[in-house]
XYZ file of C-alpha atoms in Angstrom:
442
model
C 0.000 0.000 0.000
C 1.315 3.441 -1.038
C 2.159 5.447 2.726
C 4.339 8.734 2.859
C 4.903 11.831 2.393
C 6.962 12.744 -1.198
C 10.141 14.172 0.100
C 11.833 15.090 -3.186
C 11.396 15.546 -7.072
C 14.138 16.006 -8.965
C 13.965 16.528 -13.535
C 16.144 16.258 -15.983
C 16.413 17.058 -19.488
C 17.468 13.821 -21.486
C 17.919 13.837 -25.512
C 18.562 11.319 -27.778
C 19.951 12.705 -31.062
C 17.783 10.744 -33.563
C 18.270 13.932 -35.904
C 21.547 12.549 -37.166
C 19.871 9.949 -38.818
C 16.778 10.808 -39.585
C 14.310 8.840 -36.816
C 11.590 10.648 -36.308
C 11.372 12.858 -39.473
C 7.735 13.771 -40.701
C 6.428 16.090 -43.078
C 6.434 19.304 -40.291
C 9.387 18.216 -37.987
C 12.161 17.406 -39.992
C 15.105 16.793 -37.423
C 13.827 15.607 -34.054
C 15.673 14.639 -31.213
C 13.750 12.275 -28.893
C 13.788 13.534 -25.717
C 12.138 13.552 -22.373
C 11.649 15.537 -19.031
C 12.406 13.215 -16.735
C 10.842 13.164 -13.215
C 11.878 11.586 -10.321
C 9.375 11.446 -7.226
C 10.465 9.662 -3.645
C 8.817 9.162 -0.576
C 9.963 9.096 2.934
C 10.451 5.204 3.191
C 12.563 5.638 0.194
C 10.055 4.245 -2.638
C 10.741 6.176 -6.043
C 8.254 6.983 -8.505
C 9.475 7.496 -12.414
C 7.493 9.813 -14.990
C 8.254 11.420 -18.069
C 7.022 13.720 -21.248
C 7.604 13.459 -24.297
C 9.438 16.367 -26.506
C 11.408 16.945 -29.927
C 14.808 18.471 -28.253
C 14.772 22.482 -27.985
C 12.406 23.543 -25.690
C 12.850 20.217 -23.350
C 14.385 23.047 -21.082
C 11.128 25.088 -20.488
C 9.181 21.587 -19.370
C 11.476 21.085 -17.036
C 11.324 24.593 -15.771
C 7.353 24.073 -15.505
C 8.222 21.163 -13.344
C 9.931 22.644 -10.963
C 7.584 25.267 -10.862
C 4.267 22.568 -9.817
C 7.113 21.237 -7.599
C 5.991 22.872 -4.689
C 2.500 21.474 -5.044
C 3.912 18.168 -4.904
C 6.504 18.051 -2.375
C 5.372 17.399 1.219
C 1.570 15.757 -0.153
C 0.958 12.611 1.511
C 1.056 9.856 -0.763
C -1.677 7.880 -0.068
C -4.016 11.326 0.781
C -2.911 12.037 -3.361
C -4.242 8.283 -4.609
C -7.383 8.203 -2.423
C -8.747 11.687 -3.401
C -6.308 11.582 -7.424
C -9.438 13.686 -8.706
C -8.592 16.943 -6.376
C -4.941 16.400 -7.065
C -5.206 16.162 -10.567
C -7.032 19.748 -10.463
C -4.285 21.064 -8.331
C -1.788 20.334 -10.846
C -3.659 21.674 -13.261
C -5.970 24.262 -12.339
C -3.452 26.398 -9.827
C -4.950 29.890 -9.739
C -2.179 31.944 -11.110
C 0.233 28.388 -13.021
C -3.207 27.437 -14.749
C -3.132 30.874 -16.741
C -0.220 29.384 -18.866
C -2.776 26.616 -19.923
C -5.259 26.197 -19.195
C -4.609 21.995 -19.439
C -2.562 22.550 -22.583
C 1.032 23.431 -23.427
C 3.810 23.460 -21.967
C 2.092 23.486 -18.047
C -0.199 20.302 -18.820
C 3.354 18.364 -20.165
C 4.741 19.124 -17.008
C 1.835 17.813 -14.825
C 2.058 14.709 -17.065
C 5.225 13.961 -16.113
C 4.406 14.659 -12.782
C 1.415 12.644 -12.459
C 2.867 9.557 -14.508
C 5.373 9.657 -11.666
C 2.464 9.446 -9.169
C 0.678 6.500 -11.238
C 4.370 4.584 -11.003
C 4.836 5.470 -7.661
C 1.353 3.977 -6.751
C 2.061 1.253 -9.449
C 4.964 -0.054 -7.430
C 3.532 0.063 -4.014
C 1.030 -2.250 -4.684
C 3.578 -4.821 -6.598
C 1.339 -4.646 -9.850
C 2.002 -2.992 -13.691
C -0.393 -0.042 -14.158
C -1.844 -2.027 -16.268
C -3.314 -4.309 -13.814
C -3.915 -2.008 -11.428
C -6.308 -0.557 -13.233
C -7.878 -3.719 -14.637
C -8.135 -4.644 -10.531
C -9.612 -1.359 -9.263
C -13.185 -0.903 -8.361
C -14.976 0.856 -10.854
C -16.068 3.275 -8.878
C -12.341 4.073 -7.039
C -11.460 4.787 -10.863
C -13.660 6.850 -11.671
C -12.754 8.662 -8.798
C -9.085 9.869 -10.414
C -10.804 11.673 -13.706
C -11.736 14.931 -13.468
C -15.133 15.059 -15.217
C -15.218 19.006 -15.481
C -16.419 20.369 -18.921
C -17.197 16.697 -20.454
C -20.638 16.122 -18.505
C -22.514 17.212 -21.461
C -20.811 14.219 -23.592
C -19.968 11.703 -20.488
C -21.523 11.522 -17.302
C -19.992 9.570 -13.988
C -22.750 7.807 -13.882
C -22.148 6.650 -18.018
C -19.076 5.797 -17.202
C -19.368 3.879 -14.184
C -21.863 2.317 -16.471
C -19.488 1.208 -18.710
C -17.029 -0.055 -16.144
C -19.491 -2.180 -14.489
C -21.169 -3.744 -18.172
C -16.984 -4.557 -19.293
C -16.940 -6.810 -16.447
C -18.275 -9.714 -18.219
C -15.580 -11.590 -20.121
C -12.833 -9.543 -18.299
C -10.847 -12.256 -17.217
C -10.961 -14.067 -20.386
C -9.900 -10.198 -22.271
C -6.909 -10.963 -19.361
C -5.826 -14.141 -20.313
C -6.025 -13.933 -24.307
C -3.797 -10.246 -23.590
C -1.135 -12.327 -21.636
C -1.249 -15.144 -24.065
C -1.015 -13.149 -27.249
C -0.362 -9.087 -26.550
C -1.893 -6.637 -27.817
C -2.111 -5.968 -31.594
C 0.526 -3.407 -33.014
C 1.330 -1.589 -36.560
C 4.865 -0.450 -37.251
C 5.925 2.996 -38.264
C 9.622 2.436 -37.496
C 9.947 1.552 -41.522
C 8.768 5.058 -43.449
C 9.913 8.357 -41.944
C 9.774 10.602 -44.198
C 13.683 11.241 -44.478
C 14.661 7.987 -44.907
C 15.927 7.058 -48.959
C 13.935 4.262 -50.428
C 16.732 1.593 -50.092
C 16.591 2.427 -46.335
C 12.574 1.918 -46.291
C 12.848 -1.402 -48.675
C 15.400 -2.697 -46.408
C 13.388 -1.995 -42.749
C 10.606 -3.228 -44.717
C 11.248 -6.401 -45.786
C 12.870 -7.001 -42.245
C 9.207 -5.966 -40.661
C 7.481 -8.513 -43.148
C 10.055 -11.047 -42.212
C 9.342 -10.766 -38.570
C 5.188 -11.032 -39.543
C 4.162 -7.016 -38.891
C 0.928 -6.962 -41.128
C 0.346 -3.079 -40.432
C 2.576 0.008 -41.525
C 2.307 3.368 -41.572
C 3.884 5.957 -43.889
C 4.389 9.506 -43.431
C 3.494 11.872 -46.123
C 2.483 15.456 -46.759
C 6.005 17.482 -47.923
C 5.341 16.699 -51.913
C 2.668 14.552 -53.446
C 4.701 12.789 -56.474
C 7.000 11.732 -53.741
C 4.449 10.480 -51.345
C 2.566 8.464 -54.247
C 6.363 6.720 -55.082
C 6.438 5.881 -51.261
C 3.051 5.153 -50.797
C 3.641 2.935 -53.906
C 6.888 1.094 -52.957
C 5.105 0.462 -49.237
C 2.098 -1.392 -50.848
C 3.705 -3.391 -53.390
C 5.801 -4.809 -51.181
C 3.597 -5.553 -48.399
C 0.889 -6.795 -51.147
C -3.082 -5.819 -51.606
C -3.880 -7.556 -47.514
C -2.160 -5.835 -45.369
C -2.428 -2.832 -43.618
C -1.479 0.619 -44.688
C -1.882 4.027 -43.058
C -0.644 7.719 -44.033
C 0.585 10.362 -41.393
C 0.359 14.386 -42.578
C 1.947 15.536 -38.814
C -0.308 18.202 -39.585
C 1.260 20.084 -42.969
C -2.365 21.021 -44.832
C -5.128 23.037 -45.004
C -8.269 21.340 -45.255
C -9.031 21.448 -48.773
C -5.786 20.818 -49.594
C -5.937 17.696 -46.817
C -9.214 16.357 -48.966
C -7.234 16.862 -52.242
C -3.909 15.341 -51.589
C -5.688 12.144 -49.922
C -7.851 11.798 -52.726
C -4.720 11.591 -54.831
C -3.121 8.652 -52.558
C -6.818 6.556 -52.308
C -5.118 4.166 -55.209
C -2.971 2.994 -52.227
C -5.901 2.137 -49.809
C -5.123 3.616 -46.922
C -7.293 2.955 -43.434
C -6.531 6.563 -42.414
C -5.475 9.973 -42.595
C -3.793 10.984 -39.267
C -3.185 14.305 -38.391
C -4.541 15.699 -41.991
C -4.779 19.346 -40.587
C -4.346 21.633 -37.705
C -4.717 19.508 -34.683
C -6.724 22.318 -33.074
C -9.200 22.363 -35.910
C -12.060 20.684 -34.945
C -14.914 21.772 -37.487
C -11.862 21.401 -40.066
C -11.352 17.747 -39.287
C -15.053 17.167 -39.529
C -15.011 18.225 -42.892
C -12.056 16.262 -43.899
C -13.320 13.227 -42.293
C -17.100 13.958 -44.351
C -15.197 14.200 -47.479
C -13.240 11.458 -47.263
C -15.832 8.833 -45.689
C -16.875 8.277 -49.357
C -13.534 6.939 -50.167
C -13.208 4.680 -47.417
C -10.321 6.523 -45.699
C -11.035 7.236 -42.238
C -9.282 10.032 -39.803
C -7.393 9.468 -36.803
C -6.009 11.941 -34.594
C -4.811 12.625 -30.912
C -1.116 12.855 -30.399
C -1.521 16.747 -30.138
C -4.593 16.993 -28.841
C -4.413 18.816 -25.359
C -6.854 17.806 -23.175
C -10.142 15.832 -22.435
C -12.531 18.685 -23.677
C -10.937 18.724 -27.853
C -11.663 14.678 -28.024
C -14.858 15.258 -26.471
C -15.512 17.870 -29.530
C -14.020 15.667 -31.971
C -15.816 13.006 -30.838
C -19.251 14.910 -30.814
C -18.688 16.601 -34.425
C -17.751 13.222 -35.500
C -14.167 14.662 -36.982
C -12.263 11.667 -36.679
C -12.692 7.944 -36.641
C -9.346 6.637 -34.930
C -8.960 7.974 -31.162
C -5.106 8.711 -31.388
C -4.399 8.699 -26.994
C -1.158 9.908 -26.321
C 0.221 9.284 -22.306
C 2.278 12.193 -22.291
C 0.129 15.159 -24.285
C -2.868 14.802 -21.459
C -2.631 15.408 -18.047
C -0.995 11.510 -17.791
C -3.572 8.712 -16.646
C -6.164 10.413 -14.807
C -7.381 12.491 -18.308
C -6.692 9.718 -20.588
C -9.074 7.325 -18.347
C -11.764 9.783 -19.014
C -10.847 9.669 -23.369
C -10.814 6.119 -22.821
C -14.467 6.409 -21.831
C -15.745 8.809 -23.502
C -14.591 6.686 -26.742
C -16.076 3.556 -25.667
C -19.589 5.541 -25.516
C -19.191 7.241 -28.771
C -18.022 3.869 -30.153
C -14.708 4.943 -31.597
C -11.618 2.574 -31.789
C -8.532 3.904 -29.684
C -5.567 3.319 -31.447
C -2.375 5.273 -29.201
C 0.815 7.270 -30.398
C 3.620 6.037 -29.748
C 5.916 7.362 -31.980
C 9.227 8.813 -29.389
C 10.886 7.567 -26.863
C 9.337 6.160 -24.060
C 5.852 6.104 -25.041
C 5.547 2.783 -26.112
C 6.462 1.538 -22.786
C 3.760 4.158 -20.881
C 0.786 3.979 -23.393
C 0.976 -0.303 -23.519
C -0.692 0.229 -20.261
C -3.135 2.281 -21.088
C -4.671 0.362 -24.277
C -4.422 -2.844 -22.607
C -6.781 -1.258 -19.678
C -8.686 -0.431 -22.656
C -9.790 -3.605 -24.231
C -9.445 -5.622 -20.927
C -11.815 -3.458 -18.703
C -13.598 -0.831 -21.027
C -13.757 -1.510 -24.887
C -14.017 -5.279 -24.978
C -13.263 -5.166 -28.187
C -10.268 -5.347 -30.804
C -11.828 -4.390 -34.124
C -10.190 -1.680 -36.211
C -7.819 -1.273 -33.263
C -4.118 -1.443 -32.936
C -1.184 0.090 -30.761
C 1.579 2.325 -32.675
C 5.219 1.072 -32.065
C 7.993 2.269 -33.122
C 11.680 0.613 -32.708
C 13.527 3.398 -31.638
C 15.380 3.752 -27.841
C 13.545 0.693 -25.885
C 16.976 0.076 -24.558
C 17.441 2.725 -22.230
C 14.777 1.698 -20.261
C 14.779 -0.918 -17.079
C 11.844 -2.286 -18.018
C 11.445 -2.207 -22.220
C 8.728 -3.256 -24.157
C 7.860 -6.708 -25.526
C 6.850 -7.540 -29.044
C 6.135 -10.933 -29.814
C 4.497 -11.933 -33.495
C 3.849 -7.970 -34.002
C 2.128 -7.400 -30.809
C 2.705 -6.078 -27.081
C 3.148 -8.499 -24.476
C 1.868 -7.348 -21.263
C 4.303 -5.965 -18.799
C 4.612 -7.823 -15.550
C 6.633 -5.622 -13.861
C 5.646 -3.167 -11.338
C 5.116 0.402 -12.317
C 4.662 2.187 -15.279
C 7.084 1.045 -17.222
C 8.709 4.753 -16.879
C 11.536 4.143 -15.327
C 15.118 4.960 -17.288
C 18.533 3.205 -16.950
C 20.785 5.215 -15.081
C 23.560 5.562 -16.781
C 21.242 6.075 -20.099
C 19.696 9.211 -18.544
C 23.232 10.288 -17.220
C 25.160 9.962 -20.365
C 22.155 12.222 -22.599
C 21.301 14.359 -20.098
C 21.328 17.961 -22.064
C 24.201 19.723 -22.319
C 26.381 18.441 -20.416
C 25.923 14.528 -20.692
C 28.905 12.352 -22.028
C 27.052 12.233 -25.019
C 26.362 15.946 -26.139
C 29.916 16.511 -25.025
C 31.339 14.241 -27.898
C 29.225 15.219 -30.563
C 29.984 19.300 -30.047
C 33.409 17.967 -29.689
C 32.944 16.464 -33.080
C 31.059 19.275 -34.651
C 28.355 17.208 -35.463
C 25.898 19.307 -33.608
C 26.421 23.654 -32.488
């Protein structure tokens, strides 16, 4: 059981220089560098906690400046006080009467609290000896409901609905358990297509994919059409007329040029356009998704959508038909719980991001919660992965015949390698130090 008060938080900045070659790349962010703020939380009987968000490189420093500004709202909290009333810490975190300004529950602030509160899930995670995953799957409907701020969503998901839905997914839920433990949780690749990589690289990755039996692959497009139809193309020749193919904008149009350019791909039969516009343009992602229902292509989106309130518009407008969850961009667990939900009722699949580092081992949790205790279901629904940077984590990911295999240890799966985080910790890390030394970064 989780007892204490948290004694200390520490961050760091930690960057992985995937620039150099090319991981990452999309349409509207050309040179990422993975990184993370990284949070450390402890208690007074020593028992750490390990949370993170997720970021591109520059500007990593101003997350971890808005942690240590919520610091003070964390430090000296009783641990167990935070878990047994989560909903009135959540809306400390994020609703502080002079911090929330910078958000409200977007931004730079609400990345911050999600690293934060993914620290808290851990920390909670690992005092009761389970994955997140299962303690979630194991909690009483209505103690989880308890940790989601309903606020501004009542008019699309009520407690009541969702307790609802919590107490219906209880039939079969130990059979969802077993067949997850037995044989993971479908995934789709993305690892083979950025959108800087030459064609020999992306022929190469994916025939490798195909020989280890992925079935589902995305590609990114969007920077010039003749080059995405070559891509597009290459991808579905070689992965044949069956499989699974999805496009990725990041983005990069405006929404009749969105409607045009996909038109011009439809040859390819893609499941979905992700990210087609502006991901604050809800009536604009209605339209897209209208025009393009005709041709079979549906849209998802998510990754940079910031808070519980923009799904529950996208999912009332009907603008998109992929959820797109992402455990970093929302306030960490306690908001995505209440997407989670409010997808099951609107009867939209939930397929996550987890394109960057680390979020593949947080948002496993999450989608296995999903079909184990709320969805029931794995139709049209799969789990991004991408094989980038699993090994600077204690606890990695598992992918077995193109799926996730539950995690069994305790936590959140957050938890970095020490000597990984040391070594790219921004600037100064062993790392950084060799490449300025080397010129191959200013």
């Amino acid at each position: 059981m989780l007892k204490g008060k948290i004694t200390k938080l520490s961050v760091s900045d930690v960057r992985f220089p995937t620039s150099l070659e090319q991981h990452g790349s999309d349409a509207m962010h050309p040179d990422p560098d993975y990184s993370v703020a990284y949070v450390v939380i402890e208690t007074e009987g020593g028992l750490k906690g390990y949370g993170l968000t997720f970021t591109l490189g520059k500007g990593t420093e101003i997350v971890v400046c808005a942690v240590q500004a919520l610091s003070s709202l964390v430090i000296g909290k009783d641990s167990e006080e935070i878990v047994n009333d989560f909903r009135s810490f959540y809306r400390l975190l994020t609703s502080d009467g002079q911090m929330r300004w910078l958000g409200p529950e977007k931004g730079v602030v609400q990345l911050a609290a999600a690293a934060v509160l993914n620290a808290v899930w851990d920390l909670w995670a690992r005092a009761e000896g389970k994955p997140l995953w299962k303690l979630l799957v194991d909690m009483d409907p209505e103690k989880l409901i308890s940790c989601i701020d309903f606020r501004y969503i009542t008019d699309a998901l009520t407690e009541k609905e969702a307790l609802d839905i919590l107490r219906k997914a209880r039939d079969g839920k130990c059979k969802r358990e077993e067949h997850m433990l037995k044989e993971g949780y479908p995934a789709y690749t993305t690892s083979c297509a950025w959108i800087g990589y030459p064609d020999e690289q992306l022929k190469q990755l994916c025939s490798k994919a195909l020989s280890e039996g992925w079935t589902r692959f995305k590609v990114k497009v969007g920077a010039d059409l003749n080059d995405d139809i070559r891509r597009c193309r290459l991808l579905r020749e070689m992965i044949g007329p069956d499989k699974t193919l999805m496009i990725d904008a990041n983005q990069r149009w405006d929404v009749a040029e969105a409607i045009e350019w996909v038109s011009r791909l439809v040859e390819f039969k893609p499941l979905w356009i992700e990210e087609p516009t502006s991901p604050d343009d809800i009536l604009g992602h209605a339209a897209i998704a209208k025009a393009l229902a005709p041709l079979g292509i549906g849209v998802a989106t998510g990754e940079q959508c910031h808070n519980r309130v923009m799904f529950k518009q996208l999912l009332q407008s009907q603008a998109l038909r992929f959820v797109q969850i992402d455990s970093c961009r929302l306030g960490s667990v306690n908001e995505n719980l209440a997407v989670l939900l409010m997808a099951e009722k609107f009867q939209v699949p939930v397929c996550p991001h987890a394109g960057g580092v680390g979020l593949c081992e947080l948002v496993q949790h999450l989608i296995l919660f999903d079909y184990i205790a709320v969805s029931g279901s794995l139709e049209n629904r799969m789990c991004e992965y991408v094989d980038h940077l699993h090994e600077h984590f204690t606890n990695p990911v598992v992918i077995k015949n193109a799926s996730y295999m539950p995690p069994k240890n305790p936590g959140y799966s957050t938890e970095m390698k020490d000597d990984s985080a040391k070594r790219h910790q921004f600037p100064d890390g062993e790392v950084w130090r060799e490449l300025r030394a080397s010129r191959r970064v200013q």
